[in-house]
Amino acid sequence: MFKKTPISYALRLVSTFMPIPKPVLFSGPGSTTKLAEFMIDSSYRRPLLVADSFLVQNGMLDGLLAYLKDQGCEVTVFDGIIPNPTFAVVEAGLKLSRDNNCDSVLVIGGGSAIDAAKVIAATHAAKKPPQKLAGNLKVKEAPLPFFVVPTTSGSGSEVTVAAVISDSETHQKQFVVSPKLIPIATALDPELLKTLPPAMTAAVGMDALTHAIEAYTSTNTFTDTDRDAATAVALLMRYLPTATHHGDDLAAREKVALASFLAGTAFTKAGLGYVHGISHQISAHYNTPHGVANAVILPRVLRFNLPKVTDRLAALERRIDPAATGSNAELAQRFVKRVDDLSDTLEIPAKLEDLQASDFAKITRDALAEARRSYAVPRVMKPADVTKILTSVAEGQRDIVFA
Ligand SMILES: NC(=O)c1ccc[n+]([C@@H]2O[C@H](COP(=O)([O-])OP(=O)(O)OC[C@H]3O[C@@H](n4cnc5c(N)ncnc54)[C@H](O)[C@@H]3O)[C@@H](O)[C@H]2O)c1
Ligand SMILES: [Fe+2]
């Protein structure tokens, strides 16, 4: 039985009574144009187009820009996105949207572009600077209507209540959290995902898998979050290797994009756990890509949680392999092994070379504080548990045993 922490009671209350909308969903090759058509049908004709510069430089948005112009839209392009965007990035986009009197935001890019676009949209009509929106439910005015095409499949930002913006001075990530940050519509267009390199596809895909597993094993689950999270896990196990190693397989790309979307819907309500609590600190210290840090931490946290989530992991194993036989303990072990095998197939390292033992005390403290503040975890860690995980990551020892 789970031991409920104060934060798990608080999250339960919020997720039960706060309505969380879902974006209108378009999917498949050409769905970017369908989304643009929907935006125009909704009478928005002066969008700020926030785009990853990679897409603009490679002419991948030329067709869309020509279409929007043809439809009488006046488009302002902002492509000053950097990975882990800062408030300075948001302010640059905000100036463009205000100077050009934009009536909407259309974003095409990875989690970094989407998060920056969310905060630009949320600040456009606000009387406060974007920094003041950091925290829970600080977005008061209605954001500019925003429309999203993700070009990575992992962050889930295309459907979540959150935007992550880095403070340029402290280098800490700030979380802007509000149901107002959920886009009006999202298009999962595999054509725009073909160029995502294999290592990036694998890392962001493991971020999506982590979202799904942490949502499924939280103490704040609901029927819909269980359904979406389990489907995301099954889709990722089946299609992520193909999407990684055969990036132009549009069918596999679309399935992985759908999995990322579903994992996003699940975790935006059920929450995350220690994998994110620890990986956020690792990324802050060593600039490790979010997906890579999660992928490396995930097998360790699964082993820590195992005694409390045996039945849940067994259920995921049965979902992937309906013919599976054995006790729940055996099936849960098989699921953990499946995650190890997927990491190997995707060539995710078992070790993070940058980790310094001298940083462990601070990483441990901050990870436990983040989890205490934000996550409904199935088993509570002590400092020694986090340190054990960090040591195993530094040494490349994945198969650790917890008392
Ligand atoms: N809002 C949320 O709910 C949420 C959840 C998880 C993570 N995040 C945040 O999302 C960010 C990470 O997002 P991400 O993992 O999507 O990566 P990203 O957006 O930072 O992109 C990573 C790199 O991939 C490139 N890229 C993007 N799409 C491409 C494509 N189709 N082809 C080739 N290159 C492409 C980008 O130019 C960039 O260099 C982090 O800031 C993280 O904190 C947000
Ligand atoms: Fe994540």
Coordinates of C-alpha atoms and ligand atoms in Angstrom, one line a residue:
M1 CA 0.0 0.0 0.0
F2 CA 1.2 3.5 -0.8
K3 CA 2.1 5.8 2.1
K4 CA 0.5 9.2 1.0
T5 CA 2.6 12.3 1.5
P6 CA 1.2 15.8 2.0
I7 CA 1.9 16.7 -1.6
S8 CA 0.0 13.7 -2.8
Y9 CA -3.2 14.8 -1.0
A10 CA -2.7 18.4 -2.4
L11 CA -2.2 17.1 -6.0
R12 CA -5.2 14.8 -5.7
L13 CA -7.4 17.8 -4.7
V14 CA -6.1 19.9 -7.6
S15 CA -6.4 17.2 -10.2
T16 CA -9.9 16.2 -9.1
F17 CA -11.4 19.7 -9.1
M18 CA -9.4 21.7 -11.6
P19 CA -10.6 21.1 -15.2
I20 CA -7.7 20.4 -17.5
P21 CA -8.7 21.0 -21.2
K22 CA -7.3 19.0 -24.1
P23 CA -6.2 20.5 -27.4
V24 CA -8.0 19.8 -30.7
L25 CA -5.7 17.1 -32.3
F26 CA -4.7 16.8 -35.9
S27 CA -2.4 14.0 -36.9
G28 CA -0.6 12.6 -39.9
P29 CA 1.4 13.9 -42.9
G30 CA 0.0 17.3 -43.8
S31 CA -1.6 17.9 -40.4
T32 CA 0.5 21.2 -40.1
T33 CA -1.6 22.7 -42.9
K34 CA -4.8 21.4 -41.3
L35 CA -3.8 23.1 -38.1
A36 CA -3.1 26.4 -39.9
E37 CA -6.4 26.1 -41.7
F38 CA -8.1 25.6 -38.3
M39 CA -6.3 28.7 -37.0
I40 CA -7.6 30.8 -39.9
D41 CA -11.1 29.3 -39.7
S42 CA -11.0 30.4 -36.0
S43 CA -10.4 33.9 -37.5
Y44 CA -6.8 34.4 -36.4
R45 CA -4.8 36.1 -39.2
R46 CA -1.9 37.8 -37.5
P47 CA 0.1 35.0 -35.9
L48 CA 3.5 35.2 -34.3
L49 CA 5.2 32.2 -35.8
V50 CA 7.7 30.9 -33.2
A51 CA 9.9 28.4 -34.9
D52 CA 13.1 26.5 -34.3
S53 CA 15.8 28.2 -36.4
F54 CA 16.8 24.8 -37.8
L55 CA 13.4 24.6 -39.6
V56 CA 13.6 28.1 -40.9
Q57 CA 17.2 27.8 -42.2
N58 CA 16.5 24.5 -43.9
G59 CA 13.4 25.9 -45.7
M60 CA 11.2 23.4 -44.0
L61 CA 8.5 26.1 -43.3
D62 CA 8.6 27.7 -46.8
G63 CA 5.4 25.9 -47.9
L64 CA 3.5 26.8 -44.7
L65 CA 4.6 30.5 -45.0
A66 CA 3.4 30.6 -48.6
Y67 CA 0.1 29.0 -47.6
L68 CA -0.5 31.5 -44.8
K69 CA 0.4 34.4 -47.1
D70 CA -2.0 33.1 -49.7
Q71 CA -4.8 33.0 -47.1
G72 CA -4.2 36.7 -46.3
C73 CA -2.3 36.2 -43.0
E74 CA 0.3 38.7 -41.9
V75 CA 2.9 36.5 -40.2
T76 CA 5.7 37.7 -37.8
V77 CA 8.5 35.2 -37.6
F78 CA 10.5 34.7 -34.4
D79 CA 13.2 32.1 -34.6
G80 CA 15.5 33.2 -31.8
I81 CA 15.0 30.0 -29.8
I82 CA 17.8 28.3 -27.9
P83 CA 17.6 24.9 -26.1
N84 CA 16.5 25.4 -22.5
P85 CA 15.2 28.9 -23.3
T86 CA 15.7 31.9 -21.0
F87 CA 13.5 34.8 -20.0
A88 CA 15.6 36.9 -22.4
V89 CA 14.4 34.7 -25.3
V90 CA 10.8 35.1 -24.1
E91 CA 11.2 38.9 -23.9
A92 CA 12.6 39.1 -27.5
G93 CA 9.6 37.2 -28.8
L94 CA 7.2 39.2 -26.7
K95 CA 8.5 42.5 -28.2
L96 CA 7.8 41.2 -31.7
S97 CA 4.3 40.0 -30.8
R98 CA 3.4 43.3 -29.2
D99 CA 5.1 45.5 -31.8
N100 CA 3.3 43.7 -34.6
N101 CA 0.0 43.5 -32.8
C102 CA -0.2 39.7 -33.2
D103 CA -3.5 38.0 -32.5
S104 CA -2.2 34.5 -32.0
V105 CA 0.9 32.3 -31.6
L106 CA 1.7 29.4 -33.9
V107 CA 4.7 27.4 -32.7
I108 CA 6.7 24.8 -34.7
G109 CA 9.6 23.3 -32.8
G110 CA 10.8 21.2 -29.9
G111 CA 9.9 21.6 -26.2
S112 CA 12.2 24.6 -26.0
A113 CA 10.3 26.5 -28.7
I114 CA 6.9 25.5 -27.4
D115 CA 7.7 26.5 -23.8
A116 CA 9.1 29.9 -24.9
A117 CA 6.0 30.4 -27.1
K118 CA 3.6 29.5 -24.2
V119 CA 5.1 32.1 -22.0
I120 CA 5.1 34.7 -24.9
A121 CA 1.4 34.0 -25.4
A122 CA 0.7 34.2 -21.7
T123 CA 2.6 37.5 -21.2
H124 CA 1.3 39.3 -24.3
A125 CA -1.7 40.8 -22.5
A126 CA -0.3 40.5 -19.0
K127 CA 0.7 43.6 -17.0
K128 CA 3.6 41.7 -15.4
P129 CA 6.9 40.6 -16.9
P130 CA 7.3 36.9 -17.8
Q131 CA 9.4 36.2 -14.7
K132 CA 6.4 37.0 -12.5
L133 CA 4.4 34.2 -14.1
A134 CA 6.8 31.5 -12.7
G135 CA 5.0 29.3 -10.2
N136 CA 1.6 27.7 -9.9
L137 CA -1.5 29.4 -11.3
K138 CA 0.2 32.8 -11.7
V139 CA -1.2 33.4 -15.3
K140 CA -4.2 35.6 -14.8
E141 CA -5.0 37.2 -18.2
A142 CA -6.1 35.0 -21.1
P143 CA -3.0 34.1 -23.2
L144 CA -3.0 34.8 -27.0
P145 CA -4.6 31.8 -28.6
F146 CA -1.8 29.4 -29.4
F147 CA -1.4 26.5 -31.8
V148 CA 1.4 23.9 -31.6
V149 CA 3.3 21.6 -34.0
P150 CA 6.0 19.7 -32.0
T151 CA 9.1 18.7 -34.0
T152 CA 10.4 16.5 -31.2
S153 CA 8.5 13.6 -29.6
G154 CA 9.2 13.7 -25.9
S155 CA 8.6 16.8 -23.8
G156 CA 4.8 16.5 -24.1
S157 CA 4.7 20.3 -23.9
E158 CA 2.2 20.3 -26.8
V159 CA -0.4 19.2 -24.3
T160 CA 0.9 20.0 -20.8
V161 CA 0.0 22.7 -18.3
A162 CA 3.7 23.6 -17.9
A163 CA 6.4 25.7 -19.5
V164 CA 10.0 25.5 -18.4
I165 CA 12.1 28.7 -18.7
S166 CA 15.7 29.0 -17.4
D167 CA 16.8 32.0 -15.3
S168 CA 19.7 33.5 -17.2
E169 CA 21.5 34.5 -14.0
T170 CA 20.9 31.5 -11.6
H171 CA 20.7 28.9 -14.4
Q172 CA 17.9 27.4 -12.5
K173 CA 14.8 26.1 -14.4
Q174 CA 11.6 28.0 -13.5
F175 CA 8.2 26.3 -14.0
V176 CA 5.2 28.3 -15.2
V177 CA 2.2 26.1 -14.5
S178 CA -1.4 26.9 -15.5
P179 CA -4.2 25.1 -17.4
K180 CA -4.2 28.3 -19.5
L181 CA -0.9 27.0 -21.1
I182 CA -2.6 24.1 -22.8
P183 CA -2.7 24.9 -26.6
I184 CA -6.0 25.3 -28.5
A185 CA -4.8 22.8 -31.1
T186 CA -1.9 20.5 -31.8
A187 CA -0.7 18.8 -35.0
L188 CA 1.4 15.7 -34.8
D189 CA 3.0 15.9 -38.3
P190 CA 5.6 13.1 -38.9
E191 CA 6.9 15.0 -41.9
L192 CA 8.5 17.5 -39.6
L193 CA 10.0 14.7 -37.4
K194 CA 12.0 13.0 -40.1
T195 CA 15.1 15.2 -39.6
L196 CA 15.3 14.6 -35.8
P197 CA 18.7 12.8 -35.5
P198 CA 18.8 9.2 -33.9
A199 CA 20.4 10.2 -30.6
M200 CA 17.9 13.0 -30.1
T201 CA 15.0 10.8 -31.1
A202 CA 16.1 8.2 -28.6
A203 CA 16.7 10.7 -25.8
V204 CA 13.4 12.6 -26.1
G205 CA 11.6 9.3 -26.6
M206 CA 13.0 8.1 -23.3
D207 CA 11.7 11.4 -21.7
A208 CA 8.2 10.4 -23.0
L209 CA 8.6 6.9 -21.6
T210 CA 9.6 8.4 -18.2
H211 CA 6.6 10.7 -18.2
A212 CA 4.3 7.7 -18.9
I213 CA 5.9 5.4 -16.3
E214 CA 6.1 8.2 -13.6
A215 CA 2.4 9.1 -14.2
Y216 CA 1.4 5.4 -14.1
T217 CA 3.3 4.7 -10.8
S218 CA 2.3 8.0 -9.0
T219 CA -0.1 7.9 -6.1
N220 CA -2.3 10.4 -8.0
T221 CA -3.6 8.2 -10.8
F222 CA -7.0 8.3 -12.5
T223 CA -8.8 6.0 -15.0
D224 CA -7.9 8.3 -17.9
T225 CA -4.2 8.9 -16.8
D226 CA -3.8 5.1 -16.5
R227 CA -5.2 4.5 -19.9
D228 CA -3.1 7.2 -21.6
A229 CA 0.1 6.3 -19.8
A230 CA -0.2 2.6 -20.5
T231 CA -0.9 3.2 -24.1
A232 CA 2.1 5.5 -24.3
V233 CA 4.4 2.9 -22.8
A234 CA 3.1 0.2 -25.2
L235 CA 3.5 2.5 -28.3
L236 CA 7.0 3.5 -27.2
M237 CA 8.2 0.0 -26.6
R238 CA 7.0 -1.0 -30.0
Y239 CA 7.8 2.0 -32.2
L240 CA 10.7 4.0 -30.6
P241 CA 13.5 1.7 -31.9
T242 CA 12.1 2.0 -35.5
A243 CA 11.6 5.8 -35.2
T244 CA 15.2 6.1 -33.9
H245 CA 17.0 3.8 -36.4
H246 CA 14.7 4.4 -39.4
G247 CA 13.9 8.1 -39.0
D248 CA 12.0 8.4 -42.3
D249 CA 9.5 5.7 -41.3
L250 CA 6.5 8.1 -41.1
A251 CA 4.2 5.5 -39.5
A252 CA 6.6 4.9 -36.6
R253 CA 7.3 8.6 -36.2
E254 CA 3.5 9.3 -35.9
K255 CA 3.1 6.5 -33.3
V256 CA 5.9 7.9 -31.2
A257 CA 4.5 11.4 -31.5
L258 CA 1.1 10.1 -30.3
A259 CA 2.8 8.3 -27.4
S260 CA 4.5 11.6 -26.4
F261 CA 1.2 13.4 -26.5
L262 CA -0.6 10.7 -24.4
A263 CA 2.3 10.6 -21.9
G264 CA 1.9 14.4 -21.7
T265 CA -1.9 14.2 -21.0
A266 CA -1.2 11.5 -18.3
F267 CA 1.6 13.4 -16.4
T268 CA 0.0 16.8 -16.6
K269 CA -2.7 15.3 -14.3
A270 CA -1.0 12.4 -12.4
G271 CA 2.4 14.1 -12.0
L272 CA 6.0 13.0 -12.2
G273 CA 8.5 11.5 -9.7
Y274 CA 12.1 11.1 -8.6
V275 CA 13.4 10.5 -12.1
H276 CA 12.6 14.1 -13.0
G277 CA 13.5 15.3 -9.5
I278 CA 17.0 14.0 -9.9
S279 CA 17.5 14.6 -13.6
H280 CA 16.5 18.3 -13.3
Q281 CA 19.4 18.8 -10.9
I282 CA 21.8 16.9 -13.1
S283 CA 20.8 19.0 -16.2
A284 CA 21.2 22.2 -14.1
H285 CA 24.8 21.2 -13.0
Y286 CA 26.2 19.6 -16.2
N287 CA 23.8 20.8 -19.0
T288 CA 23.0 17.2 -19.7
P289 CA 20.1 17.0 -22.2
H290 CA 16.8 16.4 -20.3
G291 CA 16.0 13.1 -22.1
V292 CA 19.4 11.6 -21.6
A293 CA 19.5 12.4 -17.9
N294 CA 16.0 10.8 -17.5
A295 CA 16.9 7.8 -19.5
V296 CA 19.9 7.1 -17.4
I297 CA 18.1 7.6 -14.1
L298 CA 14.9 5.8 -14.9
P299 CA 16.1 2.1 -14.5
R300 CA 17.6 3.0 -11.0
V301 CA 14.4 4.7 -9.8
L302 CA 12.3 1.7 -11.1
R303 CA 14.4 -0.6 -9.0
F304 CA 13.9 1.6 -5.9
N305 CA 10.2 1.8 -6.4
L306 CA 9.8 -1.9 -7.3
P307 CA 8.5 -3.2 -4.0
K308 CA 5.7 -0.6 -4.0
V309 CA 4.8 -0.7 -7.6
T310 CA 5.1 -4.5 -8.4
D311 CA 1.4 -4.8 -9.4
R312 CA 1.5 -1.6 -11.5
L313 CA 4.7 -2.7 -13.5
A314 CA 3.2 -6.2 -13.9
A315 CA 0.1 -4.6 -15.4
L316 CA 2.3 -2.7 -17.9
E317 CA 4.2 -5.9 -18.8
R318 CA 0.8 -7.7 -19.4
R319 CA -0.3 -4.7 -21.6
I320 CA 2.8 -5.1 -23.8
D321 CA 2.7 -8.9 -23.8
P322 CA -0.9 -10.1 -23.2
A323 CA 0.3 -13.7 -23.3
A324 CA 2.8 -13.2 -20.5
T325 CA 2.6 -15.7 -17.7
G326 CA 4.1 -15.7 -14.2
S327 CA 3.6 -14.0 -10.8
N328 CA 3.3 -10.2 -10.6
A329 CA 6.8 -10.1 -9.1
E330 CA 8.2 -11.9 -12.1
L331 CA 6.3 -9.8 -14.6
A332 CA 7.4 -6.6 -12.8
Q333 CA 11.1 -7.7 -13.0
R334 CA 10.5 -8.5 -16.7
F335 CA 9.2 -5.0 -17.3
V336 CA 12.3 -3.4 -15.6
K337 CA 14.5 -5.6 -17.8
R338 CA 12.5 -4.5 -20.8
V339 CA 13.4 -0.8 -20.0
D340 CA 17.1 -1.8 -19.7
D341 CA 16.9 -3.6 -23.1
L342 CA 15.2 -0.6 -24.7
S343 CA 18.0 1.7 -23.4
D344 CA 20.6 -0.7 -24.9
T345 CA 18.8 -0.9 -28.2
L346 CA 18.7 2.9 -28.3
E347 CA 22.4 3.1 -27.2
I348 CA 21.6 5.1 -24.1
P349 CA 24.7 5.1 -21.8
A350 CA 24.5 3.4 -18.4
K351 CA 26.9 6.1 -17.1
L352 CA 27.1 9.9 -17.0
E353 CA 30.8 10.8 -17.2
D354 CA 30.3 14.4 -16.0
L355 CA 29.0 13.5 -12.5
Q356 CA 31.2 14.8 -9.7
A357 CA 30.9 13.2 -6.2
S358 CA 31.5 16.7 -4.7
D359 CA 28.2 17.8 -6.2
F360 CA 26.1 14.9 -4.8
A361 CA 25.1 16.6 -1.5
K362 CA 23.6 19.5 -3.3
I363 CA 22.0 17.4 -6.1
T364 CA 20.5 15.1 -3.4
R365 CA 19.1 18.0 -1.4
D366 CA 17.6 19.8 -4.4
A367 CA 16.1 16.6 -5.9
L368 CA 14.4 15.6 -2.6
A369 CA 13.1 19.2 -2.2
E370 CA 11.6 19.2 -5.7
A371 CA 9.9 15.8 -5.1
R372 CA 8.6 16.9 -1.7
R373 CA 7.1 20.1 -3.4
S374 CA 5.7 18.6 -6.5
Y375 CA 5.4 14.8 -6.9
A376 CA 3.1 12.1 -5.5
V377 CA 5.7 9.4 -5.3
P378 CA 4.9 5.7 -4.5
R379 CA 8.0 5.3 -2.2
V380 CA 9.7 8.1 -0.3
M381 CA 13.5 8.3 -0.8
K382 CA 16.1 9.2 1.9
P383 CA 19.2 11.2 1.1
A384 CA 21.2 7.9 1.1
D385 CA 19.0 6.5 -1.6
V386 CA 19.6 9.4 -4.0
T387 CA 23.3 9.3 -3.3
K388 CA 23.3 5.6 -4.1
I389 CA 21.6 6.3 -7.4
L390 CA 24.1 9.1 -8.2
T391 CA 27.0 6.8 -7.3
S392 CA 25.7 4.1 -9.6
V393 CA 25.3 6.6 -12.4
A394 CA 28.8 7.8 -12.0
E395 CA 30.1 4.2 -12.0
G396 CA 27.8 2.9 -14.8
Q397 CA 26.3 0.3 -12.5
R398 CA 22.6 0.0 -13.5
D399 CA 21.4 -3.2 -11.7
I400 CA 21.4 -1.9 -8.1
V401 CA 19.6 -3.4 -5.2
F402 CA 17.8 -1.3 -2.5
A403 CA 17.0 -2.6 1.0
Ligands
LIG1 N1 6.5 22.0 -20.8 C1 6.7 20.8 -20.4 O1 5.7 20.2 -20.0 C2 8.0 20.2 -20.5 C3 8.2 18.8 -20.2 C4 9.4 18.2 -20.4 C5 10.5 19.0 -20.8 N2 10.3 20.4 -21.1 C6 11.4 21.3 -21.6 O2 11.5 21.0 -23.0 C7 12.9 21.3 -23.4 C8 13.5 20.2 -24.2 O3 12.7 20.0 -25.3 P1 13.1 18.9 -26.4 O4 13.6 17.7 -25.7 O5 11.9 18.8 -27.3 O6 14.3 19.6 -27.2 P2 14.6 21.0 -27.8 O7 13.4 21.7 -28.1 O8 15.5 21.8 -26.8 O9 15.4 20.7 -29.1 C9 16.6 20.0 -29.0 C10 17.4 20.3 -30.3 O10 16.7 19.6 -31.4 C11 16.6 20.5 -32.5 N3 15.4 20.1 -33.2 C12 14.1 20.2 -32.8 N4 13.3 19.6 -33.7 C13 14.1 19.1 -34.7 C14 13.8 18.4 -35.9 N5 12.6 18.0 -36.3 N6 14.9 18.0 -36.7 C15 16.2 18.3 -36.3 N7 16.5 19.0 -35.2 C16 15.5 19.4 -34.4 C17 16.6 21.9 -31.9 O11 17.0 22.9 -32.8 C18 17.5 21.7 -30.7 O12 18.9 22.0 -31.1 C19 13.6 21.6 -22.1 O13 13.8 23.0 -21.9 C20 12.8 21.0 -21.0 O14 12.9 21.6 -19.7 C21 9.1 20.9 -21.0
FE2 FE 10.5 15.3 -19.0

